[in-house]
Amino acid sequence: MATVNRDNVEEVKTDDGSPKIKPRPIVRLGIFLIAHSPIFSVVFSAAGVLALLLLPLLAKNTYISENALMPGSARSMLSNQDVSDGSKLVNDIKNCRLNHEGQGVEVQKLIGKYMSDMGAEVSYQKFHPEGNQFHPLHFFSGPDSYTLLENVSCASYGVNVAGIIRAPRGDGKESIVLVTPYDFINGGDYESLSLGIVSSLFSLLSRVTWLSKDIIWLVADSRYGDYRPVAAWLNEYHSPSFKVSELLKCDELNTADNFRRAGTMAAALVLKVDGRSERFEDTLSIYAEASNGQMPNLDLINVVNYLAVHRQGFYVKVEKVVSLLSSSWLKIFGEIFEAVGKLAHTLNPDWNFGIPAADYLEGSATLASSLYSQALGIPTGPHGAFRDYQVDAITLKVSPRFPPDSKTRQHDFFLRGARLLEGTIRSVNNLLEKFHQSFFLYMLTSPSKFISVGVYMIAFALLVAPLPMVAASLYIDGCKALTNSTHNSAGNFKSWKWLDAAKQVFALHLLGFIVTLLPYFICQVPGQHSPRNRSIMWGTTSSSLLLITFVTIPGCSLFSSRPHGTNWAVLKSVTIAAAFIGLCLMSIINFATAEIGALLLVPTCLMAQPIKPALRSRRVKSLLGAFCSLVLVTIGFPVIFFAISKGLLGEGLGGLSLGGEFWIWLESLWAWKSATYLYIGMVHLPCWLLCLCILFHPS
Amino acid sequence: MASLLRSLFLLLIVQSFLVAIAFGSNEVEEFSEALLLKPLPDRKVLAHFHFENRAPPSNSHGLHHHLFPKAISQLVQKFRVKEMELSFTQGRWNHEHWGGFDPLSSMNAKPVGVELWAVFDVPQSQVDTSWKNLTHALSGLFCASINFLESSTSYAAPTWGFGPNSNKLRYGSLPREAVCTENLTPWLKLLPCRDKDGISALMNRPSVYRGFYHSQRLHLSTVESGQEGLGSGIMLEQTLTVVLQPDTTSVESNMQPSWSLSSLFGRKVVGRCVLAKSSNVYLQLEGLLGHGSKNVDTEIEAHGLWKNADFELSLKPERVLRESSSFLFIFDIDKSSDSEPFDLGLTWNLPSKWSCQQAPLHASRFLMGSGNERGAIAILLKATESQEKLSGRDLTNGQCTIKANIFQIFPWYIKVYYHTLQIFVDQQQKTDSEVLKKINVSPSTDKVSSGMMEMMLELPCEVKSVAISIEYDKGFLHIDEYPPDANQGFDIPSALISFPNHHASLDFQEELNKSPLLSSFKEKSLVRSYTEVLLVPLTTPDFSMPYNVITITCTIFALYFGSLLNVLRRRIGEEERFLKSQGKKTGGLKQLLSRITAKIRGRPIEEQSSSESPAAQSSVLSSKLIFKIILVAGAAAAWQYFSTDK
């Protein structure tokens, strides 16, 4: 220990001969990094992007972590009798809808009758289609208790049907939920097949003795969208208002005091059947992303995937960005990685990290979609409503390979679909504890491959690592510059250099906060406005606010030529520090948003430099730098980035309606309480404005 | 001779007197067995085994018993138990289909798991001690973890919300206790014939546990003799209630299934338990009133009661009793023998439908809210379609009211905010004073005692629904307080809803013999129903990763103590002086490194003198090391001392 201490304080003779204590190695390393920050920031950022591109290679195969699940270990008990019950229901619904041309609740009553014939307890629930009201202070406040509007019109409401099978010997503490969204008015033939599948299963479950959790089958009235009925039902389940509701008086169907419950939900499965499969097999798509990039436990996906692939022979897929599949640059990357992998394999046969370029392409397209849906923070299906109540849920979308009127194929399809669900329910039923064993933070690159949090965080960490380094180095530079310029007085306040810059950064962040809240007030403006008008309103108020900020806060003046106290280097340093803090905070809330945000914000922040000196110097290098920073700042503007990403996703751009579309997009973000909205308003926008300030800094 | 005779005579008298005292006046121990079968409206069959064992008051100190189980009598003597009930239950009682307003359901519909309550005959200060000892004794006796009720966090002392009013009552329940055959076997051992003979021979384990509901109950009460110097008698009542699903062969779905004892249990009764005073089988048929009213009048047509167009019994009943809404067929199994076993069967010929009597209000309970934050417990009472609520109406002040008692225990980690109690009657929020007649709350203390709430609601008779909600916060448990399956969540025991003005009893028109089962049905019993057990997810640490925890903790400790020691023992000025006096002295490797760095930097190599003698260094090192070790050990001891509270 003594020697170590002496090592630490190993002295170095300075010029005047007095011993100077050498700092510790970690401090020296820090100083070294800061001193060479330009090189390191380039290296780290490049490594960050590369690590992101490498992620499909690093994906691991999924495995079932919870031993109690035991998927596929029991023989399926589903009989042909059950399946024919399901087919009968589908036929009856068809006939019923022909007889009662899209009115009343006849179909609901029919389904309810089927349920009660199977021995289930049936309840009907009325809900109002509009529930989501944006309120800026309700972010992260958990699921809303949709406050009942005073004047509920009876014209539009939906009716959900829920049936509960009580586990014969269970204690009723837990339940498993099956959801089939069905549009009772104009649901297609394919949609009713999902009812058939679950009805077959339900008929089986009402007989079996192995249930330990109650089973709830919810037929959600999806005429107002898939999500809303499920959310309304869950809201009634978890936080009913015991006050009298206007909606109850609306109809011949009396649903008062009828709502039934069945314990804590262990898991939920949403089943949808849509259009014909393009492949030879029946296709099963799994959707898992819930609000703010939350994912269900990986074990739930694993169980479904295992049973679908190994027992029922479905082709399982998860969503991917199709346009990426044909992108040539990604293909080149894939080929390079493949070549490197092959090379490594020849060097040492144990190194098997190479994957074929086609697999890489598929993996990255899936990963991109996963990243995109998580970053957007909007649930990809009705399962998102369950996640708000900490219930693990996924949506299974099945596409049969036959036309909907083929009776013979339908039987087989029902059998396999119901067996898949039966196996999944049996596995979840085996669980003694709630899902906790496997991952919650992951991204899928294929239905059977995932990247865990420990791996994908590396890419982000590398990407944001330059920020503190550059901030520190800029701060040191800025301080030096300031001390040189105002040599006489600055010595006393050396450590307070950043205060002016911090004021400016704070002012712009405050502005960002106000701009974030503005849409709420714009929505309160009476009268009907088109999204485009609203976006114009928003734009004008925001820019006028910006102008006011610039006028009132002296340090912020963007275009004034008068040189003032704040050095741009210090300003940039504080900006980068703020961006770093914002990104790190966001990475905890929603990793995908932070990752995409970092990809945009990090280069912009690092490259931002005043363009005036660059133009004055007329050197190619500085001109190129100025051009790059200009381009980056342009891309960094949220509206422009929105337009670019739309173009990338292969959707058409309607030039003038861009503002309107952007507004609609933002509206959807806050309607879903996506933290991405907060990120854009409170981290991205202020940092972007600050970069603009630096760009036009009169230095 | 005469004197001898006289003395003999005296001796005889004394002896007979002693004998009479020993057997407690004229009474002797009695045991009786009975089985009640009852088809249920949802195509199931209820079988209720009832065994009653009476020990008359006696003052003999030998405590010798002929029939009465010694284990129980010792229990009563030792812990001075006045009344006690222990039940083991699996499955849920279906109040809608299996009834909620008859003595059978009000006594035998029990909450899931184990429920135990006892009234003691000891001074108030010793009640808790007696309870704790009793739980341990019962735990050993019934192979169940009843001893967990010993902890003061798991039981409560209800005053009036739970049936008997006494301040010496203790109540506790274990909702998660798994009930199986290892609990049934010791229970059967208390019977004089075990399950070898008599009605209990029917208890074939697979068929008993295949049922939808299964509840074994043991109720004992002491009967004061009233005489001076005479102890108290004990009455032990053991019941087993099972709901079974007969195997159906009929295709028709609306037809009630036919069954027989052998098809239900896979066994037959071959004779009575010879020690039993009475052993009867009863069959209760509900809802045949329309049919019965026109037939029962004459004796001849009474025959038609058990063999008619609707249904057929395989045996002729001894007697038929008529109750206000049901018939009771009584069979004596005395006549059965090995060659001709008693195998009662019921065959339905026509579809038949009836409904059971329901309690005035149907209770259900659920959790509100989500996540690991605050939540609320809601109890929903819904009016049922039974007229019985009128029978119990309380016409005080000219108003028809229903009284409902709610008794509920909250574990301490459910921190209930009693001020948030909200009551909605027919979807209108009511103030407490409007509907709440009485309320008694004992708040929980963290890790010391559980909370308890008793309240009495007074509701108008025409009430449709009542909702009661009360908010709670979730507490944090210490790491070693988590059960092995912590991620399942934690249970809140069932709440008990009872209706003090409603009493269930079977009112037989004919006077009947003293059958213990029937007389217990005839007694008025409080209508009560238990709600569901709730599962509360609490914040749970990640037990599967102790490694992470250990690593992080160790790192933090290392960093903390390292820097603390550094700060404590470093004296910069001293070091500088020391360095100045010593000059540059480094080891070989360091020298090499400094040489390399010097080369890189292009400076001349600084001369370095050789190090000091190793002996002096090691002595310094050892004394410092010892000091450090002592410091760390002291810190660790202090940490250990302060971290273990109390």
mmCIF file of C-alpha atoms in Angstrom, chain B residues 101 355-360 384-393 502:
data_model
loop_
_atom_site.group_PDB
_atom_site.id
_atom_site.type_symbol
_atom_site.label_atom_id
_atom_site.label_comp_id
_atom_site.label_asym_id
_atom_site.label_seq_id
_atom_site.Cartn_x
_atom_site.Cartn_y
_atom_site.Cartn_z
ATOM 1 C CA PHE B 101 -78.895 -18.971 2.454
ATOM 2 C CA SER B 355 -82.289 -22.490 -8.161
ATOM 3 C CA CYS B 356 -80.799 -22.239 -4.734
ATOM 4 C CA GLN B 357 -81.658 -19.750 -2.082
ATOM 5 C CA GLN B 358 -79.299 -16.853 -2.124
ATOM 6 C CA ALA B 359 -77.955 -14.594 0.529
ATOM 7 C CA PRO B 360 -79.541 -11.141 0.436
ATOM 8 C CA THR B 384 -79.657 -11.144 -5.432
ATOM 9 C CA GLU B 385 -83.024 -12.221 -6.671
ATOM 10 C CA SER B 386 -84.065 -13.862 -3.480
ATOM 11 C CA GLN B 387 -87.003 -13.003 -1.360
ATOM 12 C CA GLU B 388 -85.209 -14.131 1.727
ATOM 13 C CA LYS B 389 -83.944 -10.711 2.412
ATOM 14 C CA LEU B 390 -87.451 -9.778 3.349
ATOM 15 C CA SER B 391 -87.573 -12.433 6.004
ATOM 16 C CA GLY B 392 -84.710 -10.845 7.824
ATOM 17 C CA ARG B 393 -85.896 -7.323 7.461
ATOM 18 C CA HIS B 502 -80.592 -13.063 8.619
#
